[in-house]
PDB file of C-alpha atoms in Angstrom:
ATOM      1  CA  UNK M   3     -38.662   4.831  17.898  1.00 81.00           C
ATOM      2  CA  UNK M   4     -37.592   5.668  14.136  1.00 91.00           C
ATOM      3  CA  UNK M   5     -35.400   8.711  15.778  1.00 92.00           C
ATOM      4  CA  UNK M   6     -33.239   6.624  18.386  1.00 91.00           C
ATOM      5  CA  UNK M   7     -33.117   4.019  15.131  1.00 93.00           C
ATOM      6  CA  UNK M   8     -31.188   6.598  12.967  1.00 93.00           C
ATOM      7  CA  UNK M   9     -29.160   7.707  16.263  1.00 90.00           C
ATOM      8  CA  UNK M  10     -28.248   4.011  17.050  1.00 94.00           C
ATOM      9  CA  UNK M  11     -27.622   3.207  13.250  1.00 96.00           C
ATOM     10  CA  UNK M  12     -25.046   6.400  13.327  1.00 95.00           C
ATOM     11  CA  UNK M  13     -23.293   5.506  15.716  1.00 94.00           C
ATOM     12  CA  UNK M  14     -22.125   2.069  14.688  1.00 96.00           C
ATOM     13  CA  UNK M  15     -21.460   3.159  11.548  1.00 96.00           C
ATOM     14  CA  UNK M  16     -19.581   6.239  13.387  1.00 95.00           C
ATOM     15  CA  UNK M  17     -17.758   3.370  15.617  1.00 95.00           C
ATOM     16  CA  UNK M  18     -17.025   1.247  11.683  1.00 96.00           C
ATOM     17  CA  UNK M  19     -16.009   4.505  10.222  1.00 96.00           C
ATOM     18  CA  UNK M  20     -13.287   5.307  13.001  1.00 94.00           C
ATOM     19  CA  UNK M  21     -12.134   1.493  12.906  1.00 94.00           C
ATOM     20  CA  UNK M  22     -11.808   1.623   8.398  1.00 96.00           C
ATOM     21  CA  UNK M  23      -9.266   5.080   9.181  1.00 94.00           C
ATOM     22  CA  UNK M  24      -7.254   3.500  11.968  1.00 93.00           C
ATOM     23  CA  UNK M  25      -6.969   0.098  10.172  1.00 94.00           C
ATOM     24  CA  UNK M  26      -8.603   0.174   6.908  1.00 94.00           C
ATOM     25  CA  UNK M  27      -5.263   0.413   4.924  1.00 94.00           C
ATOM     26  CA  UNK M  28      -4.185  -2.969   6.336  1.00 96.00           C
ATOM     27  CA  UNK M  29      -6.874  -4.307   3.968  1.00 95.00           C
ATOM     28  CA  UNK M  30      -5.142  -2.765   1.081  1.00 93.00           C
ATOM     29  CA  UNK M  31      -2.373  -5.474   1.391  1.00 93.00           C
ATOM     30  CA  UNK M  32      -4.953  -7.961   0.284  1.00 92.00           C
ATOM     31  CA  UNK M  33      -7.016  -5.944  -1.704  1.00 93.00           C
ATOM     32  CA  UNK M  34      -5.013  -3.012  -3.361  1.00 92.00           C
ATOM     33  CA  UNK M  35      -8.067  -0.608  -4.816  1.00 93.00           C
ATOM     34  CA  UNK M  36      -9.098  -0.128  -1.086  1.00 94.00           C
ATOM     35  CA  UNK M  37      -6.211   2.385  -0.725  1.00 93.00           C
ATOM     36  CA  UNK M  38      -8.355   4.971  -2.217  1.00 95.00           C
ATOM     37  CA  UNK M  39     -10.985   5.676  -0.293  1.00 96.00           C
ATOM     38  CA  UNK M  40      -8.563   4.577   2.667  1.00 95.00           C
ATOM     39  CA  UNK M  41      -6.779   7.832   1.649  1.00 95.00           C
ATOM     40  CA  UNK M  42      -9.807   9.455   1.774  1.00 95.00           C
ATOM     41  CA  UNK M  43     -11.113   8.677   5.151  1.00 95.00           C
ATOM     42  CA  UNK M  44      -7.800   9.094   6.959  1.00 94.00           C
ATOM     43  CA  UNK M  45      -7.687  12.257   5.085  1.00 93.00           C
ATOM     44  CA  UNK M  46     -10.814  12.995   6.671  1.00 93.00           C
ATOM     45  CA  UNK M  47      -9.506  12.156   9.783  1.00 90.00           C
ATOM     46  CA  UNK M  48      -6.763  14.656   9.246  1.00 89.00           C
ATOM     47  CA  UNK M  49      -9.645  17.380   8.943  1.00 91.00           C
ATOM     48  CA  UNK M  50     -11.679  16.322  11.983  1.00 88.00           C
ATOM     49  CA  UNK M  51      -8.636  16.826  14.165  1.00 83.00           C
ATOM     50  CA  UNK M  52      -8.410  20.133  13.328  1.00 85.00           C
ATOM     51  CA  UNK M  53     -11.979  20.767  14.850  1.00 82.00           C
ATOM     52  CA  UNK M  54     -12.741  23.053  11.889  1.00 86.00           C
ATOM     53  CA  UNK M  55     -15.594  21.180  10.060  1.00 89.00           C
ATOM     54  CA  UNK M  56     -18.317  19.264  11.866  1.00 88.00           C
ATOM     55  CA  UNK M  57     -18.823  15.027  11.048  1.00 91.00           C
ATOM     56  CA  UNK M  58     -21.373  14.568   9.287  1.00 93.00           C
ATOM     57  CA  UNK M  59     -22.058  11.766  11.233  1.00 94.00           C
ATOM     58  CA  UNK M  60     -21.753  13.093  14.333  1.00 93.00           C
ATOM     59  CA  UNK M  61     -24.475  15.922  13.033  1.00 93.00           C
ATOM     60  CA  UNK M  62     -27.058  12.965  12.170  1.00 95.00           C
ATOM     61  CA  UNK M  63     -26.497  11.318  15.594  1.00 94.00           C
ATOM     62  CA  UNK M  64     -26.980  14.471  17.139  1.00 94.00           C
ATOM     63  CA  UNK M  65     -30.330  15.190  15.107  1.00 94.00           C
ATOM     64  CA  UNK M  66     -31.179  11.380  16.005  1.00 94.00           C
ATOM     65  CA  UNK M  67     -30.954  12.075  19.417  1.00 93.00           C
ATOM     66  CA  UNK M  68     -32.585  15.652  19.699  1.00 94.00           C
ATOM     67  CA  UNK M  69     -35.719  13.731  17.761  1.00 94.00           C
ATOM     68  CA  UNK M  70     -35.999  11.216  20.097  1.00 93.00           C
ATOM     69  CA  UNK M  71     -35.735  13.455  22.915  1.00 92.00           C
ATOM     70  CA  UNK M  72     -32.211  12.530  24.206  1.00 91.00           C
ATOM     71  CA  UNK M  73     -29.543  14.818  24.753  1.00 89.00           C
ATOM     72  CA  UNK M  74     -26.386  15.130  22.860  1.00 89.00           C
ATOM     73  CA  UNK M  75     -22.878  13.999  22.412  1.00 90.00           C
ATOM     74  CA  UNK M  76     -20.570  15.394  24.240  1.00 89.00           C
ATOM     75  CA  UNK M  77     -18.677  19.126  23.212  1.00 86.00           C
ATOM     76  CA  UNK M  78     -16.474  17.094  21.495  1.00 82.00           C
ATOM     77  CA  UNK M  79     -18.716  14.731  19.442  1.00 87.00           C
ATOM     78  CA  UNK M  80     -18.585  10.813  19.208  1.00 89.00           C
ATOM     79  CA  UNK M  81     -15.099   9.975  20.200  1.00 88.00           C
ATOM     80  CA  UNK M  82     -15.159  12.152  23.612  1.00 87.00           C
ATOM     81  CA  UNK M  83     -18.767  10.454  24.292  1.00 90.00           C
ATOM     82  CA  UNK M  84     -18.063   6.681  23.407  1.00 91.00           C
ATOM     83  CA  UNK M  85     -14.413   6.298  23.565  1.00 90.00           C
ATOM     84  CA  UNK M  86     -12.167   8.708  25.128  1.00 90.00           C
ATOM     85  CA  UNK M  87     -12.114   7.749  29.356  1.00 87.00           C
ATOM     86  CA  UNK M  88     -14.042   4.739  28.114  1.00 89.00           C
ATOM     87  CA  UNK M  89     -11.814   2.638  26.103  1.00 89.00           C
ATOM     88  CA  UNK M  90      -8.570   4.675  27.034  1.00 91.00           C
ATOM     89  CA  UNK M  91      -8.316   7.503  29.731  1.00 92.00           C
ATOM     90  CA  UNK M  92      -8.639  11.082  28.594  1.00 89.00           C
ATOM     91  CA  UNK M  93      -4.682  11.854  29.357  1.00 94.00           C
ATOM     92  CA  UNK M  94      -3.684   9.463  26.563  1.00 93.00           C
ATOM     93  CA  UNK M  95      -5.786  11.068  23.538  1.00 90.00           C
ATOM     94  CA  UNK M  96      -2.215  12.406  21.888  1.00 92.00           C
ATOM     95  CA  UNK M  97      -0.254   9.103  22.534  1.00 95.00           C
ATOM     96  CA  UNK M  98      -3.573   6.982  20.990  1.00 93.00           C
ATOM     97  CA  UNK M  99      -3.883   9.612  17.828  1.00 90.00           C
ATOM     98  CA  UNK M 100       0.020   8.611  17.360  1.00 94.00           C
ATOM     99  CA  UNK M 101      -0.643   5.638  17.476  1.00 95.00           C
ATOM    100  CA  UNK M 102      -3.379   5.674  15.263  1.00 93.00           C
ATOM    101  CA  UNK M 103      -1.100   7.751  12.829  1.00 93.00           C
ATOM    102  CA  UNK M 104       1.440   5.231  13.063  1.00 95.00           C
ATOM    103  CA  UNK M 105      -1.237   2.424  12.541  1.00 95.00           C
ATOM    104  CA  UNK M 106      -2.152   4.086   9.431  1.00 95.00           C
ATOM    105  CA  UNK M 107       1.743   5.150   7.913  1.00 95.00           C
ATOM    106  CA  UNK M 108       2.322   1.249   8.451  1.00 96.00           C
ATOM    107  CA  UNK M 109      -0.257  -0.204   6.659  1.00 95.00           C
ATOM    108  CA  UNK M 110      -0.025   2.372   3.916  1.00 94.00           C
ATOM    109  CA  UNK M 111       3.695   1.275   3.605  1.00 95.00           C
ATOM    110  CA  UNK M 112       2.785  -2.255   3.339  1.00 94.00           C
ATOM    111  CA  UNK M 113       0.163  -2.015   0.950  1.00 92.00           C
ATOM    112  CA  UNK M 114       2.802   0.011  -1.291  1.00 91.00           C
ATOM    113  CA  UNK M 115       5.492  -2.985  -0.781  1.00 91.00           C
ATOM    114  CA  UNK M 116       2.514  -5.738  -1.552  1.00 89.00           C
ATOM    115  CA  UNK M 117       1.746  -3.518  -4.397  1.00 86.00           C
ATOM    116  CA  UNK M 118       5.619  -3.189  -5.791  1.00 86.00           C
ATOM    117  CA  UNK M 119       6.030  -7.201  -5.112  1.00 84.00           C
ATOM    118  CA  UNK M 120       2.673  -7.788  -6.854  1.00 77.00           C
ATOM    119  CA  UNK M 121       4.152  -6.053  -9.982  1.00 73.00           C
ATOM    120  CA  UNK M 122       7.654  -7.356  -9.663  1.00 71.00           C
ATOM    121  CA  UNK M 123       5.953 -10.759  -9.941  1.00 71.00           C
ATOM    122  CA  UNK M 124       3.924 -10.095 -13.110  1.00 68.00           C
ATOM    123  CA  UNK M 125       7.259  -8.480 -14.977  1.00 67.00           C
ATOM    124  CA  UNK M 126       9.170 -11.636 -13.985  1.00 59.00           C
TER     125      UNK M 126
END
Protein backbone atom coordinates (compact mmCIF):
# COMPACT_ATOMS: atom_id res chain seq x y z
CA UNK A 1 0.00 0.00 0.00
CA UNK A 2 2.88 2.53 1.13
CA UNK A 3 4.77 1.43 -2.33
CA UNK A 4 1.88 2.23 -4.94
CA UNK A 5 1.51 5.55 -2.44
CA UNK A 6 5.07 6.81 -3.36
CA UNK A 7 4.43 5.55 -7.13
CA UNK A 8 1.05 7.46 -7.29
CA UNK A 9 2.54 10.54 -5.35
CA UNK A 10 5.45 10.54 -8.24
CA UNK A 11 3.62 10.64 -10.73
CA UNK A 12 1.48 13.68 -10.10
CA UNK A 13 4.18 15.46 -9.09
CA UNK A 14 5.95 14.02 -12.43
CA UNK A 15 2.58 15.23 -14.35
CA UNK A 16 3.06 19.10 -12.06
CA UNK A 17 6.68 19.03 -12.87
CA UNK A 18 6.16 18.66 -16.79
CA UNK A 19 3.19 21.32 -16.59
CA UNK A 20 5.80 24.18 -14.26
CA UNK A 21 8.55 23.61 -17.60
CA UNK A 22 5.96 23.96 -20.34
CA UNK A 23 4.16 26.90 -18.60
CA UNK A 24 5.80 27.80 -15.47
CA UNK A 25 7.49 30.98 -16.95
CA UNK A 26 4.05 32.47 -17.68
CA UNK A 27 3.91 32.86 -13.88
CA UNK A 28 6.98 34.94 -13.95
CA UNK A 29 4.90 37.82 -15.53
CA UNK A 30 3.13 38.09 -12.23
CA UNK A 31 5.64 37.00 -10.04
CA UNK A 32 9.22 37.82 -11.41
CA UNK A 33 11.63 35.60 -8.87
CA UNK A 34 9.86 32.47 -10.37
CA UNK A 35 12.10 32.83 -13.48
CA UNK A 36 14.80 31.12 -11.66
CA UNK A 37 14.01 27.96 -10.94
CA UNK A 38 11.78 28.23 -14.23
CA UNK A 39 15.25 28.37 -15.89
CA UNK A 40 16.15 25.59 -14.07
CA UNK A 41 13.50 23.12 -14.82
CA UNK A 42 13.26 23.90 -18.52
CA UNK A 43 16.92 23.55 -18.38
CA UNK A 44 16.29 20.27 -17.09
CA UNK A 45 14.05 19.62 -19.68
CA UNK A 46 16.75 20.44 -22.15
CA UNK A 47 18.82 17.48 -20.49
CA UNK A 48 16.03 14.88 -20.41
CA UNK A 49 15.63 15.23 -24.15
CA UNK A 50 18.85 14.26 -24.73
CA UNK A 51 18.11 10.78 -23.04
CA UNK A 52 21.53 10.97 -21.35
CA UNK A 53 20.63 11.20 -17.59
CA UNK A 54 17.73 9.34 -16.03
CA UNK A 55 14.60 11.60 -14.02
CA UNK A 56 14.88 11.28 -10.92
CA UNK A 57 11.41 11.05 -10.77
CA UNK A 58 10.85 8.72 -13.16
CA UNK A 59 13.57 6.41 -11.08
CA UNK A 60 11.28 6.76 -7.79
CA UNK A 61 8.11 5.85 -9.76
CA UNK A 62 9.82 3.07 -11.14
CA UNK A 63 11.12 1.84 -7.58
CA UNK A 64 7.37 2.63 -6.42
CA UNK A 65 6.11 0.37 -8.76
CA UNK A 66 8.72 -2.58 -8.64
CA UNK A 67 7.81 -2.44 -4.58
CA UNK A 68 4.41 -2.79 -5.05
CA UNK A 69 4.76 -5.42 -7.49
CA UNK A 70 3.72 -3.53 -10.70
CA UNK A 71 5.64 -3.31 -13.68
CA UNK A 72 7.31 -0.34 -15.09
CA UNK A 73 7.05 2.69 -17.22
CA UNK A 74 7.48 2.35 -20.43
CA UNK A 75 11.37 2.33 -22.30
CA UNK A 76 10.89 5.75 -22.45
CA UNK A 77 9.78 6.74 -18.90
CA UNK A 78 6.68 8.89 -17.80
CA UNK A 79 5.87 10.89 -20.83
CA UNK A 80 5.80 7.72 -23.35
CA UNK A 81 3.58 5.88 -20.52
CA UNK A 82 1.03 8.71 -19.53
CA UNK A 83 1.07 11.09 -22.32
CA UNK A 84 2.48 10.38 -25.60
CA UNK A 85 -0.62 8.33 -27.84
CA UNK A 86 -2.67 9.34 -24.82
CA UNK A 87 -3.04 12.99 -24.80
CA UNK A 88 -1.46 13.46 -28.38
CA UNK A 89 -0.56 10.61 -30.91
CA UNK A 90 2.98 9.33 -30.97
CA UNK A 91 3.69 10.98 -34.66
CA UNK A 92 3.35 14.47 -33.16
CA UNK A 93 6.08 14.19 -30.22
CA UNK A 94 8.53 16.77 -32.37
CA UNK A 95 5.68 19.23 -33.36
CA UNK A 96 4.36 19.12 -29.34
CA UNK A 97 8.23 19.54 -27.98
CA UNK A 98 8.13 22.77 -30.44
CA UNK A 99 5.52 23.74 -29.19
CA UNK A 100 6.43 23.34 -25.81
CA UNK A 101 9.76 25.22 -26.71
CA UNK A 102 7.85 27.92 -28.12
CA UNK A 103 5.48 27.93 -25.00
CA UNK A 104 8.45 28.41 -22.95
CA UNK A 105 10.64 31.25 -25.35
CA UNK A 106 7.18 33.21 -25.05
CA UNK A 107 6.64 33.38 -21.64
CA UNK A 108 10.30 33.92 -20.92
CA UNK A 109 10.02 36.98 -23.30
CA UNK A 110 7.13 38.31 -21.49
CA UNK A 111 8.31 37.98 -18.16
CA UNK A 112 11.54 40.00 -19.43
CA UNK A 113 9.10 42.85 -20.99
CA UNK A 114 6.88 42.80 -17.51
CA UNK A 115 10.18 42.94 -15.87
CA UNK A 116 11.69 46.06 -18.12
CA UNK A 117 8.04 47.87 -17.75
CA UNK A 118 8.10 47.10 -14.00
CA UNK A 119 11.43 49.07 -13.79
CA UNK A 120 10.60 51.72 -16.31
CA UNK A 121 7.73 52.49 -13.93
CA UNK A 122 9.76 52.80 -10.71
CA UNK A 123 12.53 55.23 -12.63
CA UNK A 124 9.60 57.38 -13.82
Amino acid sequence: MMYRAVWEVTMVVHFIVIGYIALGGFLAWRWPRLIWPHLGFAGWGLIQLTGLVECPLTALENWGRAQAGAGGLKPGGFIDTYIEGVVYPAQYVWLVRWIVIAAILISWTGALRAQLGRSHRSTA
